[in-house]
Amino acid sequence: MNYPVWDLSVGAGLLIAIVAILHVFVSHFAVGSGLFLVVTERKARRDNDPALLGWVKKHTKFFVLVSVVFGAISGVGIWFTIGLISPQATSNLIHIYVWGWAIEWVFFFLEITAGLLYLYGWDKLEPKLHMWFGWVYFWNAWLSLVVINGIITFMLTSGNWGKDQQFWTGFFNPTYFPSLLFRTAIALALAGVYALITASVLKDTALKARIVRWAAAWTIPALIVLPAIGWWYIKRIPADIWANARGPMPTATTYAGLAVLLIGAALLLALVTVLMPKRMNLAVSLLLLLISLGAMGSFEMVRESLRKPYVISNYLYSNSLYSATLPGDGGFSEDEVSANGALKSAHWVVNKEITPANELDAGHEVFRVECQSCHTQNAYRGIRKLIAQRQWDEAKIEAMTGGLNFMHNGVMPAFAGTDQERVALAKYLSSLEPITTEATNASVDGATVFARNCAMCHQVTPADPLFTNLVRDPAAAADALQSLPALFPVMPDLKLTAQQRAAVVQWINAQRGPGGPAYSAQAANTEGAK
Amino acid sequence: MMSTNMVPILDLNPLPAPYWVFKVLLLVTFFLHLLAMNAMLGGAVLAVMAHFTGKDRTHGNRVFLDVAKKIPSLLPATVTLGIAPLLFLQVIYGQFFYTSSVIMAWPWFSVLVMLTIAYYGFYYVSYRGGKDPGRAGWVMLVSTLLVTFIGFIYSNNMTLSMDPNHWAAKYFAHPNGLNLNLSEPTLFPRYLHFFVAAIAVGGLLLVFMALANWKRDNDYARRLLYFGGKTFTFATMAQFVVGILFLMALPREMIMLFMGGSPLASGLMLFSIVASGIAIMVMSKAVRTGNIKVAAVQVPAIIAIVIAAMVVMRDILRDAYLKPYFHPEQFTVKTQWTVLPLFLLLFVAGVVLWIVMMRRFFKAKSVSAS
């Protein structure tokens, strides 16, 4: 609202995910390879192994072309992209952590210089001096991770920073050390994974087997410890955040499971490679690379998912509104925008007042300033598809947008704005995928009614209020569902038909079982609930 | 439509050091970035020229390859030295910079794609240019055009960031980020001013290469000195015309700044004109007499000071543009005393380590490693 919103049809979240995942996949390789190269060079020199040394030299060239070029540019790329997508968050982070970034820049500058001189030095420098450049490269590369890790983890778990707003309080936050260890292990593993690519194409089979075995063995310790560090990492995340990360949509737990699976697959492949190094070829090495990319991407998605609805934890929401009213916030906190109106608060809208004539346009602008940092119309997290899946008519959209912060375990911030703006938003969203009231009311199957009307907030678990609080008597329960806000004031007024209410009550009772425990494990599994 | 109220408000975190600290860091690091960028861009353009022009193909190809081999080092220097000023720019001018970036989001984002392609192109030429100079010439041309265009996008963003009055019209016409700042009258002369400066510094890069080859291959070195020195001289002479065009394109009150309105701006401009004139004369004589030391030491020294003066003039101009919207007093300052000294310490240590690395590398006697 303070800054213009880039109307990016493919999705802001998708763009940053692509840029960020590709970058981290290369930058971690860049860190780990510093150690891998210099240790392998030392081994080759100590063993007086010119063939191995020749390969390390060739691999250095590959390493520079991937890390110094793509790694460096994509790193700047993340910075460009977050500035375009979340300027408010970037501005905050820059002001809080500019000295952190400045320190990282010093390490980065030394890292790039040392990396290039290590490459150029192969034909020029004495072995000892050459390896010295390798060590300078590695330590500076790792130290740049040491610094940037503080800023990334601050965004996820700001810890006590909210209390004292001190640089180091936020920097050494609860997930700082597990994340540093986790990323270091990833960096080491990736060094071996990338090395397999250049090793796999060697023509000398004996040499290839030796290097493949060395590179694959290099990855194994890191791959083994990764899940354990991951467990520590999760333990350092506030329990309520982790508990809320579970559920049926692709959440942090889904990605964490995927990450563990892919790390397991990589480990298995690495073990097989150690046993049968001659079988390694380019295709298999690229498969391992892809698996690693999947694991790395999943890990980053865990972090991204856990952070929601914030972009800086407990401070700034994804839609750039401050979560609490603070002195100097310019009126851009959730409460202030709710009180004053989104359109009146936003600098970058044309429609300041809503009239019958501009309601649709105004609704579009509300969507842009409130929702578009995560959602698109038709692409990534596309609203149109979500509406079609749920068959929501305009009235239902309007009702549902009143409780966004309750949906999907609170991954979204609440709608901030006036009721009139919410009505305009509903009108606009409905115009993307017009659903008639007849269509909304057409579903009479209990499971479908539940999925389309209740599942965004309620879980099929014994602890969920829906299962603990709703009366068992079918008629009384159906009657109670007639006015949801009367049941609980924050619930949306959904206006289910009598038939729908009866069906959903029947379905809910079926999940609870007749008079038994108020919960069916089978249903929980099929719904993917807690 | 709206004007001043379009400028985003500052976020609520204080500056972690006084304003002037960031201003100094911004100007110093931007100066260093300009040196590397000018040498990279100018060098790339001259490499292309050497490849596609001139009758002596053997010599042309040699110059082409020699210069092209420097680019994969100069480009990362440009990028890494560019990060720091971009960081400090965001600290004090973030409100303006983020907004203009979002308004022209796609061109701005495309910088990354173009830079990556250009970078790999330069590496291709550096590694494979000797084997297939014909193709390498075309690859070099494409990469050079890409980095030339990146500069143009930067000029668009920087001019747009200083012009909040035109933000709303551009943003609301194309909120999808497909905007440039082509309607800005100073855009082309300003860009040309930078581009021609890069050509001149590219000429100095050739002079440095002449110095490095002076004893080893004097004939080749003299030809490099001639090519580089002449390029520098003509480009710097052209700069007088381009500079006047740029000055005349500025709004009247800005022109007056350089005509006595601001003693500092006027003094720096006068100094730059005189110093550039002297540099042209010194270089012409050095080329004529084959005095490599003068060409490779005195002229670059003068030009470095002129570039520094230009950086300050550019800053004065920016603050003049932003005067209605930007007041350094608006910042609250809370110096992070627990971090700032650490940065300064590491910065100094980093500079020392960098020098040690350079000395160790260039003083080492060549050995064959494998």
PDB file of C-alpha atoms in Angstrom, chain B residues 114-338:
ATOM      1  CA  MET B 114      20.765 -10.054 -19.700  1.00  0.00           C
ATOM      2  CA  LEU B 115      23.694  -9.922 -17.320  1.00  0.00           C
ATOM      3  CA  THR B 116      23.808 -13.698 -17.011  1.00  0.00           C
ATOM      4  CA  ILE B 117      23.743 -14.179 -20.785  1.00  0.00           C
ATOM      5  CA  ALA B 118      26.343 -11.448 -21.334  1.00  0.00           C
ATOM      6  CA  TYR B 119      28.558 -12.930 -18.629  1.00  0.00           C
ATOM      7  CA  TYR B 120      28.566 -16.406 -20.185  1.00  0.00           C
ATOM      8  CA  GLY B 121      29.150 -14.818 -23.577  1.00  0.00           C
ATOM      9  CA  PHE B 122      32.242 -13.031 -22.279  1.00  0.00           C
ATOM     10  CA  TYR B 123      33.523 -16.281 -20.791  1.00  0.00           C
ATOM     11  CA  TYR B 124      32.918 -18.047 -24.078  1.00  0.00           C
ATOM     12  CA  VAL B 125      34.982 -15.445 -25.922  1.00  0.00           C
ATOM     13  CA  SER B 126      37.691 -15.583 -23.290  1.00  0.00           C
ATOM     14  CA  TYR B 127      38.006 -19.383 -23.444  1.00  0.00           C
ATOM     15  CA  ARG B 128      37.137 -20.149 -27.049  1.00  0.00           C
ATOM     16  CA  GLY B 129      37.935 -16.896 -28.840  1.00  0.00           C
ATOM     17  CA  GLY B 130      41.348 -18.124 -29.977  1.00  0.00           C
ATOM     18  CA  LYS B 131      39.912 -21.214 -31.624  1.00  0.00           C
ATOM     19  CA  ASP B 132      37.067 -19.554 -33.457  1.00  0.00           C
ATOM     20  CA  PRO B 133      37.558 -15.781 -33.555  1.00  0.00           C
ATOM     21  CA  GLY B 134      34.808 -15.324 -36.143  1.00  0.00           C
ATOM     22  CA  ARG B 135      32.044 -16.650 -33.938  1.00  0.00           C
ATOM     23  CA  ALA B 136      33.640 -15.133 -30.831  1.00  0.00           C
ATOM     24  CA  GLY B 137      33.357 -11.700 -32.445  1.00  0.00           C
ATOM     25  CA  TRP B 138      29.627 -12.049 -32.787  1.00  0.00           C
ATOM     26  CA  VAL B 139      29.241 -13.441 -29.267  1.00  0.00           C
ATOM     27  CA  MET B 140      31.283 -10.505 -28.000  1.00  0.00           C
ATOM     28  CA  LEU B 141      29.045  -8.126 -29.911  1.00  0.00           C
ATOM     29  CA  VAL B 142      25.883  -9.605 -28.398  1.00  0.00           C
ATOM     30  CA  SER B 143      27.318  -9.585 -24.858  1.00  0.00           C
ATOM     31  CA  THR B 144      28.524  -6.022 -25.290  1.00  0.00           C
ATOM     32  CA  LEU B 145      25.142  -4.880 -26.585  1.00  0.00           C
ATOM     33  CA  LEU B 146      23.535  -6.527 -23.564  1.00  0.00           C
ATOM     34  CA  VAL B 147      25.731  -4.758 -21.014  1.00  0.00           C
ATOM     35  CA  THR B 148      25.279  -1.517 -22.963  1.00  0.00           C
ATOM     36  CA  PHE B 149      21.533  -1.949 -22.690  1.00  0.00           C
ATOM     37  CA  ILE B 150      21.780  -2.777 -18.989  1.00  0.00           C
ATOM     38  CA  GLY B 151      23.382   0.626 -18.517  1.00  0.00           C
ATOM     39  CA  PHE B 152      20.471   2.183 -20.341  1.00  0.00           C
ATOM     40  CA  ILE B 153      18.013   0.464 -18.001  1.00  0.00           C
ATOM     41  CA  TYR B 154      19.968   1.758 -15.028  1.00  0.00           C
ATOM     42  CA  SER B 155      19.741   5.275 -16.442  1.00  0.00           C
ATOM     43  CA  ASN B 156      15.993   4.804 -16.815  1.00  0.00           C
ATOM     44  CA  ASN B 157      15.601   3.657 -13.234  1.00  0.00           C
ATOM     45  CA  MET B 158      17.827   6.315 -11.716  1.00  0.00           C
ATOM     46  CA  THR B 159      16.107   9.152 -13.601  1.00  0.00           C
ATOM     47  CA  LEU B 160      12.673   7.766 -12.779  1.00  0.00           C
ATOM     48  CA  SER B 161      13.568   7.446  -9.117  1.00  0.00           C
ATOM     49  CA  MET B 162      14.247  11.202  -9.034  1.00  0.00           C
ATOM     50  CA  ASP B 163      10.974  12.142 -10.666  1.00  0.00           C
ATOM     51  CA  PRO B 164       7.996  11.279  -8.408  1.00  0.00           C
ATOM     52  CA  ASN B 165       5.741  13.588 -10.442  1.00  0.00           C
ATOM     53  CA  HIS B 166       5.662  11.099 -13.277  1.00  0.00           C
ATOM     54  CA  TRP B 167       5.276   7.959 -11.224  1.00  0.00           C
ATOM     55  CA  ALA B 168       1.506   7.799 -11.031  1.00  0.00           C
ATOM     56  CA  ALA B 169       0.886   8.219 -14.762  1.00  0.00           C
ATOM     57  CA  LYS B 170       3.359   5.501 -15.611  1.00  0.00           C
ATOM     58  CA  TYR B 171       2.290   3.083 -12.907  1.00  0.00           C
ATOM     59  CA  PHE B 172      -1.429   3.336 -13.536  1.00  0.00           C
ATOM     60  CA  ALA B 173      -0.946   3.056 -17.295  1.00  0.00           C
ATOM     61  CA  HIS B 174       1.033  -0.172 -16.904  1.00  0.00           C
ATOM     62  CA  PRO B 175       0.903  -1.609 -13.374  1.00  0.00           C
ATOM     63  CA  ASN B 176       2.430  -4.771 -14.833  1.00  0.00           C
ATOM     64  CA  GLY B 177       5.841  -3.124 -14.746  1.00  0.00           C
ATOM     65  CA  LEU B 178       6.265  -2.659 -18.486  1.00  0.00           C
ATOM     66  CA  ASN B 179       7.509   0.893 -18.260  1.00  0.00           C
ATOM     67  CA  LEU B 180      10.657   2.798 -19.050  1.00  0.00           C
ATOM     68  CA  ASN B 181      11.409   6.448 -18.554  1.00  0.00           C
ATOM     69  CA  LEU B 182      11.768   7.388 -22.215  1.00  0.00           C
ATOM     70  CA  SER B 183       9.810  10.625 -21.836  1.00  0.00           C
ATOM     71  CA  GLU B 184      12.509  12.007 -19.535  1.00  0.00           C
ATOM     72  CA  PRO B 185      14.352  14.713 -21.532  1.00  0.00           C
ATOM     73  CA  THR B 186      17.693  14.092 -19.822  1.00  0.00           C
ATOM     74  CA  LEU B 187      17.585  10.313 -20.274  1.00  0.00           C
ATOM     75  CA  PHE B 188      19.492   9.976 -23.547  1.00  0.00           C
ATOM     76  CA  PRO B 189      22.095  12.702 -22.989  1.00  0.00           C
ATOM     77  CA  ARG B 190      22.644  11.414 -19.464  1.00  0.00           C
ATOM     78  CA  TYR B 191      23.074   7.853 -20.662  1.00  0.00           C
ATOM     79  CA  LEU B 192      25.310   8.983 -23.495  1.00  0.00           C
ATOM     80  CA  HIS B 193      27.426  10.896 -20.984  1.00  0.00           C
ATOM     81  CA  PHE B 194      28.021   7.672 -19.074  1.00  0.00           C
ATOM     82  CA  PHE B 195      28.506   5.582 -22.186  1.00  0.00           C
ATOM     83  CA  VAL B 196      31.067   7.902 -23.770  1.00  0.00           C
ATOM     84  CA  ALA B 197      32.907   8.074 -20.444  1.00  0.00           C
ATOM     85  CA  ALA B 198      33.103   4.290 -20.532  1.00  0.00           C
ATOM     86  CA  ILE B 199      34.630   4.400 -24.017  1.00  0.00           C
ATOM     87  CA  ALA B 200      37.247   6.864 -22.787  1.00  0.00           C
ATOM     88  CA  VAL B 201      38.111   4.651 -19.824  1.00  0.00           C
ATOM     89  CA  GLY B 202      38.147   1.660 -22.167  1.00  0.00           C
ATOM     90  CA  GLY B 203      40.853   3.560 -24.029  1.00  0.00           C
ATOM     91  CA  LEU B 204      42.784   3.851 -20.765  1.00  0.00           C
ATOM     92  CA  LEU B 205      42.422   0.095 -20.263  1.00  0.00           C
ATOM     93  CA  LEU B 206      44.232  -0.374 -23.565  1.00  0.00           C
ATOM     94  CA  VAL B 207      46.907   2.049 -22.415  1.00  0.00           C
ATOM     95  CA  PHE B 208      47.390  -0.070 -19.281  1.00  0.00           C
ATOM     96  CA  MET B 209      47.709  -3.129 -21.472  1.00  0.00           C
ATOM     97  CA  ALA B 210      50.283  -1.242 -23.534  1.00  0.00           C
ATOM     98  CA  LEU B 211      52.243  -0.593 -20.349  1.00  0.00           C
ATOM     99  CA  ALA B 212      52.103  -4.295 -19.413  1.00  0.00           C
ATOM    100  CA  ASN B 213      53.420  -5.248 -22.868  1.00  0.00           C
ATOM    101  CA  TRP B 214      55.893  -2.381 -23.226  1.00  0.00           C
ATOM    102  CA  LYS B 215      59.048  -4.413 -22.653  1.00  0.00           C
ATOM    103  CA  ARG B 216      57.789  -7.767 -23.868  1.00  0.00           C
ATOM    104  CA  ASP B 217      56.434  -6.671 -27.250  1.00  0.00           C
ATOM    105  CA  ASN B 218      57.088  -3.002 -27.838  1.00  0.00           C
ATOM    106  CA  ASP B 219      55.639  -2.843 -31.320  1.00  0.00           C
ATOM    107  CA  TYR B 220      52.319  -4.303 -30.197  1.00  0.00           C
ATOM    108  CA  ALA B 221      52.342  -2.110 -27.097  1.00  0.00           C
ATOM    109  CA  ARG B 222      52.833   1.039 -29.168  1.00  0.00           C
ATOM    110  CA  ARG B 223      49.875   0.114 -31.324  1.00  0.00           C
ATOM    111  CA  LEU B 224      47.791  -0.437 -28.191  1.00  0.00           C
ATOM    112  CA  LEU B 225      48.898   2.934 -26.861  1.00  0.00           C
ATOM    113  CA  TYR B 226      47.932   4.553 -30.132  1.00  0.00           C
ATOM    114  CA  PHE B 227      44.508   2.885 -30.297  1.00  0.00           C
ATOM    115  CA  GLY B 228      43.775   3.401 -26.611  1.00  0.00           C
ATOM    116  CA  GLY B 229      45.169   6.916 -26.426  1.00  0.00           C
ATOM    117  CA  LYS B 230      43.317   8.081 -29.532  1.00  0.00           C
ATOM    118  CA  THR B 231      40.082   6.525 -28.344  1.00  0.00           C
ATOM    119  CA  PHE B 232      40.459   8.239 -25.002  1.00  0.00           C
ATOM    120  CA  THR B 233      41.180  11.574 -26.646  1.00  0.00           C
ATOM    121  CA  PHE B 234      38.273  11.498 -29.083  1.00  0.00           C
ATOM    122  CA  ALA B 235      35.807  10.149 -26.528  1.00  0.00           C
ATOM    123  CA  THR B 236      36.775  12.820 -24.018  1.00  0.00           C
ATOM    124  CA  MET B 237      36.468  15.519 -26.675  1.00  0.00           C
ATOM    125  CA  ALA B 238      33.037  14.173 -27.582  1.00  0.00           C
ATOM    126  CA  GLN B 239      32.188  14.415 -23.923  1.00  0.00           C
ATOM    127  CA  PHE B 240      32.261  18.205 -24.145  1.00  0.00           C
ATOM    128  CA  VAL B 241      29.402  18.077 -26.666  1.00  0.00           C
ATOM    129  CA  VAL B 242      27.493  15.354 -24.817  1.00  0.00           C
ATOM    130  CA  GLY B 243      28.026  17.108 -21.496  1.00  0.00           C
ATOM    131  CA  ILE B 244      26.601  20.350 -22.858  1.00  0.00           C
ATOM    132  CA  LEU B 245      23.611  18.468 -24.296  1.00  0.00           C
ATOM    133  CA  PHE B 246      23.050  16.870 -20.902  1.00  0.00           C
ATOM    134  CA  LEU B 247      23.355  20.185 -19.110  1.00  0.00           C
ATOM    135  CA  MET B 248      20.973  21.896 -21.522  1.00  0.00           C
ATOM    136  CA  ALA B 249      18.409  19.103 -21.124  1.00  0.00           C
ATOM    137  CA  LEU B 250      18.215  19.711 -17.373  1.00  0.00           C
ATOM    138  CA  PRO B 251      15.456  21.861 -15.885  1.00  0.00           C
ATOM    139  CA  ARG B 252      16.471  25.502 -15.691  1.00  0.00           C
ATOM    140  CA  GLU B 253      16.988  25.592 -11.930  1.00  0.00           C
ATOM    141  CA  MET B 254      19.318  22.611 -12.191  1.00  0.00           C
ATOM    142  CA  ILE B 255      21.323  24.266 -14.963  1.00  0.00           C
ATOM    143  CA  MET B 256      21.729  27.282 -12.734  1.00  0.00           C
ATOM    144  CA  LEU B 257      23.234  25.083 -10.022  1.00  0.00           C
ATOM    145  CA  PHE B 258      26.179  24.489 -12.334  1.00  0.00           C
ATOM    146  CA  MET B 259      26.287  28.117 -13.437  1.00  0.00           C
ATOM    147  CA  GLY B 260      27.102  29.583 -10.092  1.00  0.00           C
ATOM    148  CA  GLY B 261      23.958  28.617  -8.164  1.00  0.00           C
ATOM    149  CA  SER B 262      25.882  26.081  -6.202  1.00  0.00           C
ATOM    150  CA  PRO B 263      29.527  27.033  -5.773  1.00  0.00           C
ATOM    151  CA  LEU B 264      30.477  23.402  -5.218  1.00  0.00           C
ATOM    152  CA  ALA B 265      28.632  22.102  -8.293  1.00  0.00           C
ATOM    153  CA  SER B 266      29.898  24.945 -10.459  1.00  0.00           C
ATOM    154  CA  GLY B 267      33.439  24.579  -9.177  1.00  0.00           C
ATOM    155  CA  LEU B 268      33.455  20.853  -9.758  1.00  0.00           C
ATOM    156  CA  MET B 269      32.133  21.278 -13.274  1.00  0.00           C
ATOM    157  CA  LEU B 270      34.686  23.912 -14.125  1.00  0.00           C
ATOM    158  CA  PHE B 271      37.393  21.732 -12.644  1.00  0.00           C
ATOM    159  CA  SER B 272      36.191  18.708 -14.624  1.00  0.00           C
ATOM    160  CA  ILE B 273      36.174  20.641 -17.884  1.00  0.00           C
ATOM    161  CA  VAL B 274      39.643  22.041 -17.331  1.00  0.00           C
ATOM    162  CA  ALA B 275      41.064  18.749 -16.058  1.00  0.00           C
ATOM    163  CA  SER B 276      39.558  16.826 -18.976  1.00  0.00           C
ATOM    164  CA  GLY B 277      41.054  19.353 -21.383  1.00  0.00           C
ATOM    165  CA  ILE B 278      44.440  18.897 -19.749  1.00  0.00           C
ATOM    166  CA  ALA B 279      44.041  15.111 -19.892  1.00  0.00           C
ATOM    167  CA  ILE B 280      43.320  15.328 -23.622  1.00  0.00           C
ATOM    168  CA  MET B 281      46.428  17.422 -24.237  1.00  0.00           C
ATOM    169  CA  VAL B 282      48.653  15.252 -22.060  1.00  0.00           C
ATOM    170  CA  MET B 283      47.385  12.085 -23.705  1.00  0.00           C
ATOM    171  CA  SER B 284      47.784  13.502 -27.234  1.00  0.00           C
ATOM    172  CA  LYS B 285      51.361  14.373 -26.512  1.00  0.00           C
ATOM    173  CA  ALA B 286      52.058  11.044 -24.840  1.00  0.00           C
ATOM    174  CA  VAL B 287      50.676   9.186 -27.863  1.00  0.00           C
ATOM    175  CA  ARG B 288      52.719  11.331 -30.223  1.00  0.00           C
ATOM    176  CA  THR B 289      55.937  10.886 -28.294  1.00  0.00           C
ATOM    177  CA  GLY B 290      55.244   7.313 -27.222  1.00  0.00           C
ATOM    178  CA  ASN B 291      55.528   8.231 -23.551  1.00  0.00           C
ATOM    179  CA  ILE B 292      53.766   5.278 -21.967  1.00  0.00           C
ATOM    180  CA  LYS B 293      54.430   6.322 -18.393  1.00  0.00           C
ATOM    181  CA  VAL B 294      52.635   9.620 -18.819  1.00  0.00           C
ATOM    182  CA  ALA B 295      49.776   7.950 -20.697  1.00  0.00           C
ATOM    183  CA  ALA B 296      49.368   5.165 -18.149  1.00  0.00           C
ATOM    184  CA  VAL B 297      49.940   7.103 -14.949  1.00  0.00           C
ATOM    185  CA  GLN B 298      49.255  10.813 -15.263  1.00  0.00           C
ATOM    186  CA  VAL B 299      46.181  10.668 -17.480  1.00  0.00           C
ATOM    187  CA  PRO B 300      44.405   7.958 -15.464  1.00  0.00           C
ATOM    188  CA  ALA B 301      45.190   9.876 -12.285  1.00  0.00           C
ATOM    189  CA  ILE B 302      43.580  13.027 -13.684  1.00  0.00           C
ATOM    190  CA  ILE B 303      40.615  11.066 -14.995  1.00  0.00           C
ATOM    191  CA  ALA B 304      40.075   9.279 -11.674  1.00  0.00           C
ATOM    192  CA  ILE B 305      39.786  12.675 -10.008  1.00  0.00           C
ATOM    193  CA  VAL B 306      37.400  13.871 -12.735  1.00  0.00           C
ATOM    194  CA  ILE B 307      35.236  10.782 -12.239  1.00  0.00           C
ATOM    195  CA  ALA B 308      35.190  11.447  -8.496  1.00  0.00           C
ATOM    196  CA  ALA B 309      34.079  15.005  -9.224  1.00  0.00           C
ATOM    197  CA  MET B 310      31.394  13.692 -11.564  1.00  0.00           C
ATOM    198  CA  VAL B 311      30.119  11.368  -8.827  1.00  0.00           C
ATOM    199  CA  VAL B 312      29.724  14.324  -6.476  1.00  0.00           C
ATOM    200  CA  MET B 313      28.059  16.449  -9.188  1.00  0.00           C
ATOM    201  CA  ARG B 314      25.657  13.624  -9.935  1.00  0.00           C
ATOM    202  CA  ASP B 315      24.798  13.461  -6.251  1.00  0.00           C
ATOM    203  CA  ILE B 316      24.196  17.214  -6.054  1.00  0.00           C
ATOM    204  CA  LEU B 317      21.899  16.901  -9.042  1.00  0.00           C
ATOM    205  CA  ARG B 318      19.970  14.024  -7.458  1.00  0.00           C
ATOM    206  CA  ASP B 319      19.434  15.925  -4.243  1.00  0.00           C
ATOM    207  CA  ALA B 320      18.290  18.945  -6.243  1.00  0.00           C
ATOM    208  CA  TYR B 321      15.725  16.812  -8.052  1.00  0.00           C
ATOM    209  CA  LEU B 322      14.530  15.277  -4.802  1.00  0.00           C
ATOM    210  CA  LYS B 323      14.492  18.518  -2.850  1.00  0.00           C
ATOM    211  CA  PRO B 324      10.670  18.754  -2.641  1.00  0.00           C
ATOM    212  CA  TYR B 325      10.413  15.185  -1.335  1.00  0.00           C
ATOM    213  CA  PHE B 326      13.581  14.299   0.461  1.00  0.00           C
ATOM    214  CA  HIS B 327      15.058  15.810   3.594  1.00  0.00           C
ATOM    215  CA  PRO B 328      17.870  14.053   5.417  1.00  0.00           C
ATOM    216  CA  GLU B 329      16.419  15.426   8.657  1.00  0.00           C
ATOM    217  CA  GLN B 330      13.474  13.067   8.173  1.00  0.00           C
ATOM    218  CA  PHE B 331      15.628  10.165   9.305  1.00  0.00           C
ATOM    219  CA  THR B 332      15.763   9.185  12.911  1.00  0.00           C
ATOM    220  CA  VAL B 333      19.229   7.913  13.698  1.00  0.00           C
ATOM    221  CA  LYS B 334      20.185   5.231  16.165  1.00  0.00           C
ATOM    222  CA  THR B 335      23.740   4.186  15.498  1.00  0.00           C
ATOM    223  CA  GLN B 336      24.347   0.474  15.916  1.00  0.00           C
ATOM    224  CA  TRP B 337      27.515   0.827  17.944  1.00  0.00           C
ATOM    225  CA  THR B 338      27.794  -2.904  18.431  1.00  0.00           C
TER     226      THR B 338
END
